[in-house]
Amino acid sequence: MDPFTMDPFIELDGVEKVFDVRRKTGFLKRERHRVRAVDSISFTVARGEMVGYIGPNGAGKSTTIKMLTGILTPSGGRLRVAGIDPSRERKRLAHRMGVVFGQRTTLWWDLPLIDSYKLMHRMYRIPDARYRENLDRMVELLDLGELLAVPVRQLSLGQRMRGDIAAALLHDPEVLYLDEPTIGLDVISKTKVRDFLRQLNAERATTVLLTTHDLQDIEQLCSRVMVIDHGRLVYDGALAGLHEAGESERTLVVDLERELPPIEAPPPARVVRVEGPRQWLAFPASASAAGLVARIAAEYPLVDLSVREPDIEAVIAKMYAERADRAVS
Ligand SMILES: Nc1ncnc2c1ncn2[C@@H]1O[C@H](COP(=O)(O)OP(=O)(O)OP(=O)(O)O)[C@@H](O)[C@H]1O
Ligand SMILES: [Mg+2]
């Protein structure tokens, strides 16, 4: 591989974040309680990678992003972005990163969108030509033309999100952190945002770390996904590999000439549903369908068949649930 792309741009080594929370347990009584939001996480991200960072609610995703941006200081471990310790040199890093928190805006609520951009132009000391070029491009790609004169408070959620993404990119950051950038967006807005991110990553090699609960974001954008649960990294690899890790199954849908008793399939393949002449057989996603199909075709009056790929949502749900079971027992 090209040594440039091998250069770890983001590096976490045993990073931890512990919150001390005080809970009121009675009159004048408070109990101290520690929350290990991020628990010894290690990973690296190379320059130009687009990585999904997923996990159930409270897993520690936003906390990780806040440490990466320097908003929070790690309680332990080592964290570097472009060789810089974000919490120590937040300002220096600010010029090189962009961040979008889907849950809240970085734009000035009462000002027209364009005024927020003008303020950023000055704040980040973006050269005039560069600013104009970037703004034009964002306006075109994110369809912001009509919105520039509108005060942010009057924008719809999807419009505001597009406005926020543009704001995060006006200063040409090398890395973009997105914390749920498609939350609450309709299908068309989601597509717009995803198309834009894909193009940004392809053209500018911007490194992207994306947190989301919408697995379609990951499927469409990220070749690598990291799964975090209870502050720990439980999976780091290709999206396809999650199917194996989750022991997922594919489904063979078989249409027979007539209604028949359940097909006797070689285990672990088995009939999971019968509806008239149609039968559904589950088999491991890692296995080939060919043998199963040949056997059924030889022994049964087959009219038609199709194979359904495992649903990634189901795989992830199963993974979270299994881990939750283990944590309880
Ligand atoms: N400032 C804080 N003080 C105390 N506890 C916190 C703080 N911020 C986060 N936590 C706790 O840390 C844990 C991880 O929270 P975090 O916001 O990182 O989760 P998340 O993965 O982003 O979840 P979600 O999918 O709901 O956004 C949670 O238990 C949360 O309650
Ligand atoms: Mg979060």
GROMACS .gro file of C-alpha atoms and ligand atoms in nm, residues 61-63 103 179-180 211 213, ligand 2:
model
    9
   61LYS     CA    1  -1.970   0.736   2.058
   62SER     CA    2  -2.028   1.106   2.122
   63THR     CA    3  -1.781   1.099   2.410
  103GLN     CA    4  -2.836   1.712   1.763
  179ASP     CA    5  -2.219   1.275   1.496
  180GLU     CA    6  -2.553   1.157   1.358
  211THR     CA    7  -2.156   0.813   1.394
  213HIS     CA    8  -2.800   0.490   1.403
  331MG      MG    9  -2.429   1.032   2.089
   0.00000   0.00000   0.00000
